[in-house]
Amino acid sequence: MDQKFSYCALPPQSEPVIPPGIGHDRARAILQFSAKWVNGTALHYYFFDRKEDGSQVRFTNGTSRFVTWVGAEAQRQVVRDAFQVWKDLGIGLEFREVSDRNQAEIRIGFMDFDGSWSYLGRGILQAGVNERTMNFGWDLTTPYGRTTALHEIGHTLGMPHEHQNPFTGIQWDEEAVYAHLGGPPNNWTRQQTFHNVLRKLNTQEVSGSTWDPNSVMEYSFPPGLILAPEKYRNEGISPPGTISPVDAEYIRQWYPPLAPEGPPPLKPFESVPLDLASGQQADFSIAPEATRDYTFGTFGSTDVVLVLFEQVGDELRYVTGDDDSGAPRNATLKQKLFQDRRYVLRMRLYSAWQSGKSAVMYW
Ligand SMILES: [Zn+2]
């Protein structure tokens, strides 16, 4: 059986630069966590909807034409359903559709000839407001299309490609892979094939030390592309195309359900000592005593990401954030707060060293 799948191709993206002199565990935490959202973040998604939303495409036969980014309602519905499937795992992130691109972290196009892709995790914030952070280049209303929608959202949540896990043990027939992906329907350059398939992720970039061939982040591969292990050489790889138990465990570990009673209060000028494990998060609710400028500070030999949200209606809106990972300084926020408004501060620890203790305070 010679199956030809259209594959997701991640766009090249700048990766975090680890300063020299940073130890292995600290570097590992930075590489793994820098793509992840702070738990409790409400991510807003928008579907491009104007007739000028699109790209001019030049074809190999020399012609060119405008190709829209606007998707049909049936295509959009598959994406909405896929967000709901992720949410139904019980994760602490929220997904909300918005009709204003300015309010959206996730901006979605359905452009033919451009493949399916998403930027990885918080990396989507680097894209301009009129740019896509995610594209679907083929019909989503098929079983494979539904898998594609789950897969691209997985990237937006910070999940990399599972077949690039350094623990796969897969030995590729590299020229066969270049030939397979260089032909239709993908027509990838060797560079794209290397970036998206053959390149192994750094062991520091993946969590755990095992490979999950059933992951929704794993591509299907027909027989003939893998030299070893024997099983995959003969059968190829055929993940079921749904969120696997390991995917679900992984994403719930990153984005656990939020406590229904809400976070404890943080009082001004009261330092709160924290003893967080790597990847853990502390949340606080804030009711300002006066309308004025405030400073939020973190203390200790730590890498943290610190994010302030404001309660607006029934959701928390991002106000400001700081990420001190890899830097010698500590995360700090300066922000005017209003007495009659309510806020939530979230602090996620990448790693801590020396005492392993940290603290947070605002004043
Ligand atoms: Zn992908």
Short mmCIF file of C-alpha atoms and ligand atoms in Angstrom, two decimals:
data_model
loop_
_atom_site.label_atom_id
_atom_site.label_comp_id
_atom_site.label_asym_id
_atom_site.label_seq_id
_atom_site.Cartn_x
_atom_site.Cartn_y
_atom_site.Cartn_z
CA MET A 1 0.00 0.00 0.00
CA ASP A 2 1.55 3.30 -1.04
CA GLN A 3 -0.22 5.87 1.09
CA LYS A 4 0.62 9.48 0.45
CA PHE A 5 -0.16 11.73 3.37
CA SER A 6 -0.03 15.49 3.36
CA TYR A 7 2.09 16.38 6.37
CA CYS A 8 2.22 19.26 8.78
CA ALA A 9 5.36 21.38 8.24
CA LEU A 10 6.37 23.66 11.09
CA PRO A 11 7.64 27.04 9.98
CA PRO A 12 11.19 27.83 11.09
CA GLN A 13 11.10 29.69 14.37
CA SER A 14 13.72 31.24 16.53
CA GLU A 15 14.56 29.00 19.46
CA PRO A 16 15.48 30.22 22.92
CA VAL A 17 19.13 31.13 23.20
CA ILE A 18 20.72 29.51 26.23
CA PRO A 19 23.49 31.76 27.59
CA PRO A 20 26.86 30.08 28.18
CA GLY A 21 27.56 28.78 31.67
CA ILE A 22 24.02 27.59 32.28
CA GLY A 23 23.84 24.08 33.72
CA HIS A 24 22.16 21.10 32.06
CA ASP A 25 19.04 20.97 34.22
CA ARG A 26 18.44 24.68 33.96
CA ALA A 27 18.91 24.60 30.18
CA ARG A 28 16.58 21.62 29.89
CA ALA A 29 13.88 23.46 31.83
CA ILE A 30 14.25 26.56 29.64
CA LEU A 31 14.03 24.56 26.40
CA GLN A 32 10.98 22.63 27.56
CA PHE A 33 9.05 25.40 29.23
CA SER A 34 9.70 28.43 27.08
CA ALA A 35 7.06 27.30 24.58
CA LYS A 36 4.42 26.54 27.20
CA TRP A 37 1.67 28.91 28.26
CA VAL A 38 1.17 29.80 31.88
CA ASN A 39 -1.64 27.55 33.08
CA GLY A 40 -4.99 29.31 33.30
CA THR A 41 -4.34 31.42 30.20
CA ALA A 42 -7.43 32.05 28.04
CA LEU A 43 -6.34 31.66 24.42
CA HIS A 44 -8.50 33.49 21.88
CA TYR A 45 -8.76 32.21 18.33
CA TYR A 46 -9.85 34.02 15.23
CA PHE A 47 -10.66 32.84 11.70
CA PHE A 48 -9.58 35.20 8.92
CA ASP A 49 -12.74 36.60 7.34
CA ARG A 50 -12.00 39.50 4.99
CA LYS A 51 -11.79 39.19 1.24
CA GLU A 52 -8.33 40.76 1.28
CA ASP A 53 -7.06 38.11 3.73
CA GLY A 54 -4.88 35.89 1.57
CA SER A 55 -1.59 35.52 -0.27
CA GLN A 56 -0.43 35.94 -3.83
CA VAL A 57 0.91 32.58 -4.93
CA ARG A 58 3.33 32.07 -7.79
CA PHE A 59 3.04 28.63 -9.38
CA THR A 60 5.85 26.71 -11.02
CA ASN A 61 4.25 27.20 -14.45
CA GLY A 62 4.84 30.94 -14.07
CA THR A 63 1.26 31.97 -13.37
CA SER A 64 0.26 33.59 -10.12
CA ARG A 65 -3.00 34.24 -8.37
CA PHE A 66 -4.51 35.35 -5.09
CA VAL A 67 -5.36 32.51 -2.69
CA THR A 68 -7.69 33.25 0.20
CA TRP A 69 -7.06 32.45 3.86
CA VAL A 70 -10.81 32.41 4.55
CA GLY A 71 -12.23 28.98 5.33
CA ALA A 72 -15.75 27.62 4.84
CA GLU A 73 -17.97 27.25 7.88
CA ALA A 74 -17.67 23.42 7.83
CA GLN A 75 -13.86 23.76 8.05
CA ARG A 76 -14.08 26.21 10.93
CA GLN A 77 -16.41 23.90 12.80
CA VAL A 78 -13.83 21.09 12.74
CA VAL A 79 -11.32 23.45 14.36
CA ARG A 80 -13.82 24.54 17.03
CA ASP A 81 -14.57 20.89 17.77
CA ALA A 82 -10.85 20.12 18.03
CA PHE A 83 -10.33 22.91 20.59
CA GLN A 84 -13.21 21.38 22.57
CA VAL A 85 -11.60 17.91 22.46
CA TRP A 86 -8.44 19.35 24.04
CA LYS A 87 -10.47 21.33 26.59
CA ASP A 88 -12.49 18.22 27.51
CA LEU A 89 -9.29 16.62 28.80
CA GLY A 90 -9.86 18.89 31.80
CA ILE A 91 -6.95 21.23 31.19
CA GLY A 92 -6.63 24.63 32.87
CA LEU A 93 -6.37 26.59 29.60
CA GLU A 94 -9.46 28.22 28.07
CA PHE A 95 -10.21 28.58 24.35
CA ARG A 96 -12.52 31.31 23.10
CA GLU A 97 -13.43 32.26 19.57
CA VAL A 98 -13.31 36.00 18.85
CA SER A 99 -14.30 37.97 15.77
CA ASP A 100 -11.61 40.64 16.24
CA ARG A 101 -8.11 39.61 15.18
CA ASN A 102 -6.63 42.17 17.58
CA GLN A 103 -7.93 40.16 20.53
CA ALA A 104 -6.63 36.82 19.25
CA GLU A 105 -3.40 35.07 20.11
CA ILE A 106 -4.28 32.33 17.58
CA ARG A 107 -5.12 33.51 14.05
CA ILE A 108 -6.22 30.76 11.69
CA GLY A 109 -6.13 30.60 7.90
CA PHE A 110 -7.34 27.92 5.49
CA MET A 111 -5.02 28.56 2.59
CA ASP A 112 -4.61 25.91 -0.11
CA PHE A 113 -1.09 25.22 -1.44
CA ASP A 114 0.42 26.24 1.90
CA GLY A 115 0.19 23.00 3.86
CA SER A 116 -0.90 22.71 7.46
CA TRP A 117 1.20 24.19 10.21
CA SER A 118 1.27 26.15 13.46
CA TYR A 119 3.90 28.04 15.33
CA LEU A 120 4.91 26.37 18.56
CA GLY A 121 3.37 27.46 21.87
CA ARG A 122 4.11 31.02 23.04
CA GLY A 123 6.07 31.46 19.81
CA ILE A 124 2.76 32.38 18.15
CA LEU A 125 3.00 35.75 19.93
CA GLN A 126 5.85 36.69 17.59
CA ALA A 127 3.48 36.84 14.61
CA GLY A 128 1.95 40.18 13.61
CA VAL A 129 -1.76 40.79 14.04
CA ASN A 130 -2.46 40.35 10.31
CA GLU A 131 -0.41 37.16 10.09
CA ARG A 132 -1.53 33.59 10.53
CA THR A 133 -0.24 31.58 13.47
CA MET A 134 -1.91 28.42 12.09
CA ASN A 135 -2.89 27.26 8.62
CA PHE A 136 -4.88 24.37 7.23
CA GLY A 137 -3.99 23.48 3.66
CA TRP A 138 -6.41 20.61 3.10
CA ASP A 139 -9.97 19.52 3.81
CA LEU A 140 -10.59 19.10 7.55
CA THR A 141 -13.96 17.34 7.25
CA THR A 142 -12.32 13.91 6.78
CA PRO A 143 -10.92 11.67 9.56
CA TYR A 144 -7.40 12.78 8.58
CA GLY A 145 -8.56 16.40 8.59
CA ARG A 146 -9.89 16.04 12.14
CA THR A 147 -6.55 14.62 13.20
CA THR A 148 -4.80 17.55 11.51
CA ALA A 149 -6.88 20.03 13.53
CA LEU A 150 -5.99 18.27 16.81
CA HIS A 151 -2.34 18.10 15.77
CA GLU A 152 -1.96 21.81 14.92
CA ILE A 153 -3.65 22.84 18.15
CA GLY A 154 -1.17 20.52 19.92
CA HIS A 155 1.66 22.64 18.46
CA THR A 156 -0.05 25.83 19.67
CA LEU A 157 -0.18 24.30 23.16
CA GLY A 158 3.59 23.76 22.95
CA MET A 159 3.84 20.13 21.80
CA PRO A 160 6.60 19.24 19.31
CA HIS A 161 6.56 16.49 16.69
CA GLU A 162 6.66 13.08 18.31
CA HIS A 163 8.52 11.41 15.42
CA GLN A 164 11.42 13.77 16.14
CA ASN A 165 11.62 12.53 19.71
CA PRO A 166 15.27 11.53 20.22
CA PHE A 167 14.09 8.35 21.96
CA THR A 168 12.23 6.91 18.94
CA GLY A 169 15.07 4.56 18.09
CA ILE A 170 14.07 5.08 14.45
CA GLN A 171 16.76 4.74 11.83
CA TRP A 172 15.49 6.43 8.69
CA ASP A 173 16.28 5.51 5.12
CA GLU A 174 17.11 9.17 4.64
CA GLU A 175 17.16 9.28 0.85
CA ALA A 176 13.84 7.42 0.72
CA VAL A 177 12.36 9.99 3.09
CA TYR A 178 13.67 12.91 1.01
CA ALA A 179 12.24 11.29 -2.14
CA HIS A 180 8.89 10.51 -0.53
CA LEU A 181 8.34 14.01 0.85
CA GLY A 182 9.92 15.72 -2.14
CA GLY A 183 7.09 14.37 -4.30
CA PRO A 184 3.39 15.20 -4.31
CA PRO A 185 1.37 16.06 -2.33
CA ASN A 186 4.03 17.64 -0.05
CA ASN A 187 6.73 18.68 -2.55
CA TRP A 188 9.03 19.59 0.28
CA THR A 189 12.57 20.81 -0.14
CA ARG A 190 15.28 18.70 1.50
CA GLN A 191 15.55 21.41 4.12
CA GLN A 192 11.84 21.16 5.00
CA THR A 193 12.09 17.37 5.20
CA PHE A 194 15.11 17.60 7.44
CA HIS A 195 13.52 20.22 9.69
CA ASN A 196 10.21 18.37 10.08
CA VAL A 197 11.16 14.70 9.98
CA LEU A 198 14.81 13.69 10.07
CA ARG A 199 16.10 16.24 12.57
CA LYS A 200 16.04 14.75 16.06
CA LEU A 201 15.01 17.08 18.84
CA ASN A 202 17.51 17.73 21.57
CA THR A 203 16.93 15.33 24.50
CA GLN A 204 16.50 18.47 26.60
CA GLU A 205 13.51 19.60 24.50
CA VAL A 206 11.26 16.62 25.19
CA SER A 207 9.69 15.52 28.43
CA GLY A 208 10.31 12.00 29.62
CA SER A 209 12.54 9.47 27.96
CA THR A 210 10.18 7.38 25.89
CA TRP A 211 8.56 7.65 22.50
CA ASP A 212 4.79 7.45 22.02
CA PRO A 213 4.04 6.04 18.53
CA ASN A 214 0.31 6.60 19.17
CA SER A 215 0.67 10.34 19.79
CA VAL A 216 -1.47 12.76 17.81
CA MET A 217 1.83 14.61 17.27
CA GLU A 218 3.25 11.58 15.41
CA TYR A 219 3.06 11.43 11.60
CA SER A 220 1.89 8.34 9.72
CA PHE A 221 4.61 6.80 7.59
CA PRO A 222 4.15 4.12 4.93
CA PRO A 223 6.50 1.12 4.80
CA GLY A 224 9.82 1.68 3.08
CA LEU A 225 11.06 4.80 4.89
CA ILE A 226 12.42 3.22 8.06
CA LEU A 227 15.40 0.86 8.17
CA ALA A 228 14.97 -0.13 11.81
CA PRO A 229 13.30 -1.19 14.08
CA GLU A 230 12.13 -4.12 11.96
CA LYS A 231 8.45 -3.71 12.89
CA TYR A 232 8.28 -0.17 11.47
CA ARG A 233 10.36 -1.07 8.44
CA ASN A 234 7.71 -3.54 7.36
CA GLU A 235 4.58 -1.84 8.59
CA GLY A 236 5.39 1.84 8.67
CA ILE A 237 3.87 3.88 11.49
CA SER A 238 0.11 4.28 11.74
CA PRO A 239 -0.93 6.30 14.79
CA PRO A 240 -4.69 6.19 15.44
CA GLY A 241 -5.00 9.95 14.85
CA THR A 242 -6.54 10.77 18.20
CA ILE A 243 -5.11 12.21 21.42
CA SER A 244 -3.28 9.26 22.99
CA PRO A 245 -3.31 8.47 26.72
CA VAL A 246 0.30 9.71 26.91
CA ASP A 247 -0.64 12.97 25.11
CA ALA A 248 -3.50 13.46 27.58
CA GLU A 249 -1.27 12.83 30.58
CA TYR A 250 1.41 15.16 29.22
CA ILE A 251 -0.95 18.04 28.55
CA ARG A 252 -2.71 17.67 31.92
CA GLN A 253 0.66 17.74 33.62
CA TRP A 254 1.43 21.07 31.90
CA TYR A 255 -2.04 22.51 32.24
CA PRO A 256 -3.70 20.87 35.25
CA PRO A 257 -7.32 21.72 36.13
CA LEU A 258 -7.61 24.93 38.12
CA ALA A 259 -8.90 24.88 41.69
CA PRO A 260 -12.60 25.84 41.53
CA GLU A 261 -12.36 28.07 44.61
CA GLY A 262 -9.82 30.33 42.86
CA PRO A 263 -6.34 31.29 44.03
CA PRO A 264 -5.47 32.60 47.53
CA PRO A 265 -5.05 36.38 48.01
CA LEU A 266 -1.69 38.14 47.80
CA LYS A 267 -1.39 41.13 50.15
CA PRO A 268 0.82 44.13 49.36
CA PHE A 269 4.23 44.23 51.09
CA GLU A 270 3.85 40.61 52.25
CA SER A 271 6.45 38.31 50.79
CA VAL A 272 5.13 34.81 50.18
CA PRO A 273 7.77 32.05 50.28
CA LEU A 274 7.31 29.35 47.64
CA ASP A 275 8.72 25.88 47.32
CA LEU A 276 7.81 24.99 43.74
CA ALA A 277 9.09 22.02 41.80
CA SER A 278 10.28 22.54 38.24
CA GLY A 279 7.22 23.25 36.07
CA GLN A 280 4.92 24.00 38.99
CA GLN A 281 2.88 27.15 39.18
CA ALA A 282 1.59 29.38 42.02
CA ASP A 283 -1.47 31.61 41.51
CA PHE A 284 -2.68 34.55 43.60
CA SER A 285 -5.72 36.81 43.50
CA ILE A 286 -5.16 40.53 43.92
CA ALA A 287 -7.61 43.19 45.13
CA PRO A 288 -5.69 46.50 45.03
CA GLU A 289 -6.15 48.75 48.05
CA ALA A 290 -5.72 51.88 45.94
CA THR A 291 -5.44 52.90 42.30
CA ARG A 292 -1.74 53.45 41.68
CA ASP A 293 1.39 51.98 40.11
CA TYR A 294 2.50 48.69 41.63
CA THR A 295 5.61 46.56 41.29
CA PHE A 296 5.61 42.76 41.38
CA GLY A 297 8.89 41.07 42.19
CA THR A 298 10.21 37.53 42.44
CA PHE A 299 13.11 36.52 44.63
CA GLY A 300 15.54 33.62 44.75
CA SER A 301 17.92 31.85 42.38
CA THR A 302 15.20 30.91 39.94
CA ASP A 303 13.97 31.08 36.36
CA VAL A 304 10.30 31.98 36.34
CA VAL A 305 7.62 33.33 34.07
CA LEU A 306 5.35 35.82 35.81
CA VAL A 307 2.03 36.88 34.25
CA LEU A 308 -0.64 39.29 35.45
CA PHE A 309 -4.27 38.90 34.31
CA GLU A 310 -7.28 41.12 34.93
CA GLN A 311 -10.72 39.72 35.62
CA VAL A 312 -12.99 41.03 32.85
CA GLY A 313 -16.51 39.60 32.98
CA ASP A 314 -16.14 35.88 33.33
CA GLU A 315 -12.63 35.64 31.95
CA LEU A 316 -9.09 36.64 32.74
CA ARG A 317 -7.39 38.93 30.24
CA TYR A 318 -3.63 39.12 29.88
CA VAL A 319 -2.24 42.43 31.20
CA THR A 320 1.53 42.02 31.31
CA GLY A 321 4.19 39.40 31.82
CA ASP A 322 7.91 38.83 32.28
CA ASP A 323 10.14 35.81 31.72
CA ASP A 324 13.60 35.87 33.31
CA SER A 325 14.66 32.41 32.09
CA GLY A 326 18.40 32.20 31.49
CA ALA A 327 18.93 35.76 32.73
CA PRO A 328 20.76 36.72 35.94
CA ARG A 329 17.93 39.07 36.99
CA ASN A 330 14.58 38.23 38.59
CA ALA A 331 11.19 38.64 36.91
CA THR A 332 9.55 41.99 37.67
CA LEU A 333 6.33 43.66 36.58
CA LYS A 334 5.36 47.31 36.91
CA GLN A 335 1.70 48.02 36.34
CA LYS A 336 -1.01 50.49 37.28
CA LEU A 337 -3.80 48.64 39.06
CA PHE A 338 -7.29 49.97 39.70
CA GLN A 339 -8.88 49.70 43.12
CA ASP A 340 -12.24 48.50 41.84
CA ARG A 341 -10.77 45.79 39.59
CA ARG A 342 -9.61 42.27 40.35
CA TYR A 343 -6.45 40.59 39.12
CA VAL A 344 -4.74 37.22 39.13
CA LEU A 345 -0.98 36.77 39.26
CA ARG A 346 0.47 33.50 37.97
CA MET A 347 4.07 32.43 38.48
CA ARG A 348 5.46 29.30 36.81
CA LEU A 349 8.87 28.03 37.87
CA TYR A 350 11.24 26.72 35.23
CA SER A 351 13.93 25.78 37.71
CA ALA A 352 15.55 26.83 40.95
CA TRP A 353 19.03 26.25 42.28
CA GLN A 354 21.06 27.03 45.41
CA SER A 355 18.36 27.02 48.12
CA GLY A 356 15.65 25.95 45.64
CA LYS A 357 13.38 28.47 47.35
CA SER A 358 11.70 31.46 45.82
CA ALA A 359 9.31 34.18 46.91
CA VAL A 360 6.90 36.65 45.38
CA MET A 361 5.73 40.05 46.61
CA TYR A 362 4.03 43.18 45.32
CA TRP A 363 4.23 46.70 46.63
ZN ZN B 1 3.09 19.19 13.05
#
